């Protein structure tokens, strides 16, 4: 069986992304090491033992491949990553109270409720909740 172990999201500033993803979104730090060169290697993941074998790498997004890709995805209004939540309306209110800017407020899209937010480091993130 093949499973996802790590995926990445390109960010403008790894330290700022780390603060947002942990302090605002509520992820926990899984790895934070300085391999040299001034940019730390940082991964985050869900808290409380949820998805213990899945990590999100906060990848520097200023390279010649990453920057055009990240910019094009954002300009197209597409999310860089999608996170699931149990109660999207409650998360929307909590995050809005934290000052998070939502590009699209909660709306029904077929069998799911979705919202789109700005992660402050160059990406749009979609939150989704199944409606079954």
mmCIF file of C-alpha atoms in Angstrom:
data_model
loop_
_atom_site.group_PDB
_atom_site.id
_atom_site.type_symbol
_atom_site.label_atom_id
_atom_site.label_comp_id
_atom_site.label_asym_id
_atom_site.label_seq_id
_atom_site.Cartn_x
_atom_site.Cartn_y
_atom_site.Cartn_z
ATOM 1 C CA UNK A 1 0.000 0.000 0.000
ATOM 2 C CA UNK A 2 1.255 3.454 -0.912
ATOM 3 C CA UNK A 3 0.300 6.365 1.361
ATOM 4 C CA UNK A 4 1.056 10.080 1.321
ATOM 5 C CA UNK A 5 3.794 10.822 3.867
ATOM 6 C CA UNK A 6 4.575 14.446 3.072
ATOM 7 C CA UNK A 7 3.368 17.098 0.700
ATOM 8 C CA UNK A 8 4.486 20.687 0.382
ATOM 9 C CA UNK A 9 3.094 24.138 -0.060
ATOM 10 C CA UNK A 10 5.299 26.910 -1.469
ATOM 11 C CA UNK A 11 5.393 29.951 0.815
ATOM 12 C CA UNK A 12 6.905 33.437 0.558
ATOM 13 C CA UNK A 13 8.404 33.292 4.059
ATOM 14 C CA UNK A 14 8.922 30.019 5.948
ATOM 15 C CA UNK A 15 9.062 31.630 9.418
ATOM 16 C CA UNK A 16 5.885 33.654 8.806
ATOM 17 C CA UNK A 17 4.161 30.577 7.341
ATOM 18 C CA UNK A 18 5.186 28.511 10.376
ATOM 19 C CA UNK A 19 3.675 31.107 12.711
ATOM 20 C CA UNK A 20 0.416 31.203 10.710
ATOM 21 C CA UNK A 21 0.015 27.459 10.220
ATOM 22 C CA UNK A 22 0.700 26.697 13.908
ATOM 23 C CA UNK A 23 -0.527 29.810 15.728
ATOM 24 C CA UNK A 24 -3.636 30.519 13.644
ATOM 25 C CA UNK A 25 -4.613 27.337 11.811
ATOM 26 C CA UNK A 26 -3.677 25.144 14.775
ATOM 27 C CA UNK A 27 -1.184 22.691 13.305
ATOM 28 C CA UNK A 28 1.710 21.376 15.399
ATOM 29 C CA UNK A 29 5.373 21.579 14.477
ATOM 30 C CA UNK A 30 6.673 18.174 13.429
ATOM 31 C CA UNK A 31 10.164 19.152 12.209
ATOM 32 C CA UNK A 32 12.094 22.394 12.578
ATOM 33 C CA UNK A 33 15.774 22.176 11.733
ATOM 34 C CA UNK A 34 18.295 24.599 10.295
ATOM 35 C CA UNK A 35 20.213 22.852 7.505
ATOM 36 C CA UNK A 36 22.211 26.028 6.918
ATOM 37 C CA UNK A 37 21.689 28.732 4.355
ATOM 38 C CA UNK A 38 19.257 30.756 6.467
ATOM 39 C CA UNK A 39 16.023 28.924 5.634
ATOM 40 C CA UNK A 40 14.825 26.311 8.115
ATOM 41 C CA UNK A 41 13.328 22.966 7.081
ATOM 42 C CA UNK A 42 9.862 23.072 8.667
ATOM 43 C CA UNK A 43 7.026 20.569 8.604
ATOM 44 C CA UNK A 44 3.680 20.808 10.375
ATOM 45 C CA UNK A 45 0.818 18.390 10.885
ATOM 46 C CA UNK A 46 -2.549 17.921 12.531
ATOM 47 C CA UNK A 47 -2.642 18.065 16.337
ATOM 48 C CA UNK A 48 -3.768 15.473 18.838
ATOM 49 C CA UNK A 49 -2.515 12.425 16.995
ATOM 50 C CA UNK A 50 -4.701 12.989 13.945
ATOM 51 C CA UNK A 51 -2.847 11.858 10.801
ATOM 52 C CA UNK A 52 0.447 11.200 12.636
ATOM 53 C CA UNK A 53 2.160 9.947 9.473
ATOM 54 C CA UNK A 54 1.237 12.950 7.283
ATOM 55 C CA UNK A 55 3.300 16.145 7.234
ATOM 56 C CA UNK A 56 3.048 19.426 5.354
ATOM 57 C CA UNK A 57 6.393 20.890 4.294
ATOM 58 C CA UNK A 58 6.488 24.691 4.288
ATOM 59 C CA UNK A 59 8.644 25.001 1.195
ATOM 60 C CA UNK A 60 10.437 28.225 0.173
ATOM 61 C CA UNK A 61 8.536 29.530 -2.842
ATOM 62 C CA UNK A 62 10.939 32.031 -4.316
ATOM 63 C CA UNK A 63 12.751 29.753 -6.772
ATOM 64 C CA UNK A 64 12.565 29.887 -10.571
ATOM 65 C CA UNK A 65 10.079 27.002 -10.703
ATOM 66 C CA UNK A 66 8.089 27.630 -7.531
ATOM 67 C CA UNK A 67 7.424 31.366 -7.899
ATOM 68 C CA UNK A 68 5.720 31.269 -11.325
ATOM 69 C CA UNK A 69 3.721 28.192 -10.297
ATOM 70 C CA UNK A 70 2.581 29.721 -6.991
ATOM 71 C CA UNK A 71 1.713 33.037 -8.632
ATOM 72 C CA UNK A 72 -0.269 31.364 -11.456
ATOM 73 C CA UNK A 73 -2.255 29.178 -9.051
ATOM 74 C CA UNK A 74 -3.154 32.187 -6.899
ATOM 75 C CA UNK A 75 -4.053 34.404 -9.874
ATOM 76 C CA UNK A 76 -6.370 31.639 -11.111
ATOM 77 C CA UNK A 77 -8.118 31.715 -7.716
ATOM 78 C CA UNK A 78 -7.208 28.098 -7.020
ATOM 79 C CA UNK A 79 -6.280 26.717 -3.607
ATOM 80 C CA UNK A 80 -2.711 25.555 -3.093
ATOM 81 C CA UNK A 81 -4.006 22.962 -0.659
ATOM 82 C CA UNK A 82 -7.344 21.794 0.752
ATOM 83 C CA UNK A 83 -7.898 21.077 4.456
ATOM 84 C CA UNK A 84 -10.907 19.254 5.841
ATOM 85 C CA UNK A 85 -12.714 20.436 8.952
ATOM 86 C CA UNK A 86 -15.510 18.958 11.058
ATOM 87 C CA UNK A 87 -17.484 22.209 11.354
ATOM 88 C CA UNK A 88 -16.621 24.728 8.665
ATOM 89 C CA UNK A 89 -18.904 27.491 9.938
ATOM 90 C CA UNK A 90 -17.338 27.294 13.421
ATOM 91 C CA UNK A 91 -13.808 27.335 11.927
ATOM 92 C CA UNK A 92 -14.782 30.252 9.703
ATOM 93 C CA UNK A 93 -15.938 32.273 12.726
ATOM 94 C CA UNK A 94 -12.872 31.311 14.792
ATOM 95 C CA UNK A 95 -10.436 32.191 12.008
ATOM 96 C CA UNK A 96 -12.244 35.400 11.093
ATOM 97 C CA UNK A 97 -11.952 36.354 14.784
ATOM 98 C CA UNK A 98 -8.188 35.790 14.449
ATOM 99 C CA UNK A 99 -8.117 38.306 11.581
ATOM 100 C CA UNK A 100 -7.881 35.769 8.742
ATOM 101 C CA UNK A 101 -8.945 37.185 5.380
ATOM 102 C CA UNK A 102 -11.434 34.995 3.542
ATOM 103 C CA UNK A 103 -11.545 35.333 -0.240
ATOM 104 C CA UNK A 104 -14.746 33.290 -0.301
ATOM 105 C CA UNK A 105 -17.042 32.773 2.672
ATOM 106 C CA UNK A 106 -18.650 29.378 3.355
ATOM 107 C CA UNK A 107 -20.799 28.176 0.492
ATOM 108 C CA UNK A 108 -22.318 24.893 -0.557
ATOM 109 C CA UNK A 109 -20.660 23.236 -3.553
ATOM 110 C CA UNK A 110 -22.496 20.017 -4.280
ATOM 111 C CA UNK A 111 -21.957 17.573 -1.404
ATOM 112 C CA UNK A 112 -19.527 19.838 0.502
ATOM 113 C CA UNK A 113 -19.368 23.196 2.234
ATOM 114 C CA UNK A 114 -16.246 25.179 1.279
ATOM 115 C CA UNK A 115 -14.494 28.456 2.080
ATOM 116 C CA UNK A 116 -11.298 30.000 0.692
ATOM 117 C CA UNK A 117 -8.772 31.917 2.801
ATOM 118 C CA UNK A 118 -5.497 33.770 2.316
ATOM 119 C CA UNK A 119 -2.622 32.160 4.245
ATOM 120 C CA UNK A 120 -0.633 35.470 4.394
ATOM 121 C CA UNK A 121 2.348 33.902 2.595
ATOM 122 C CA UNK A 122 1.132 33.850 -0.996
ATOM 123 C CA UNK A 123 -1.448 31.081 -1.105
ATOM 124 C CA UNK A 124 -5.152 30.483 -1.089
ATOM 125 C CA UNK A 125 -6.303 27.606 1.126
ATOM 126 C CA UNK A 126 -9.639 25.874 0.828
ATOM 127 C CA UNK A 127 -11.436 24.532 3.869
ATOM 128 C CA UNK A 128 -13.995 21.836 3.189
ATOM 129 C CA UNK A 129 -16.638 19.943 5.150
ATOM 130 C CA UNK A 130 -18.652 17.011 3.780
ATOM 131 C CA UNK A 131 -22.412 17.609 4.089
ATOM 132 C CA UNK A 132 -23.675 14.029 4.397
#
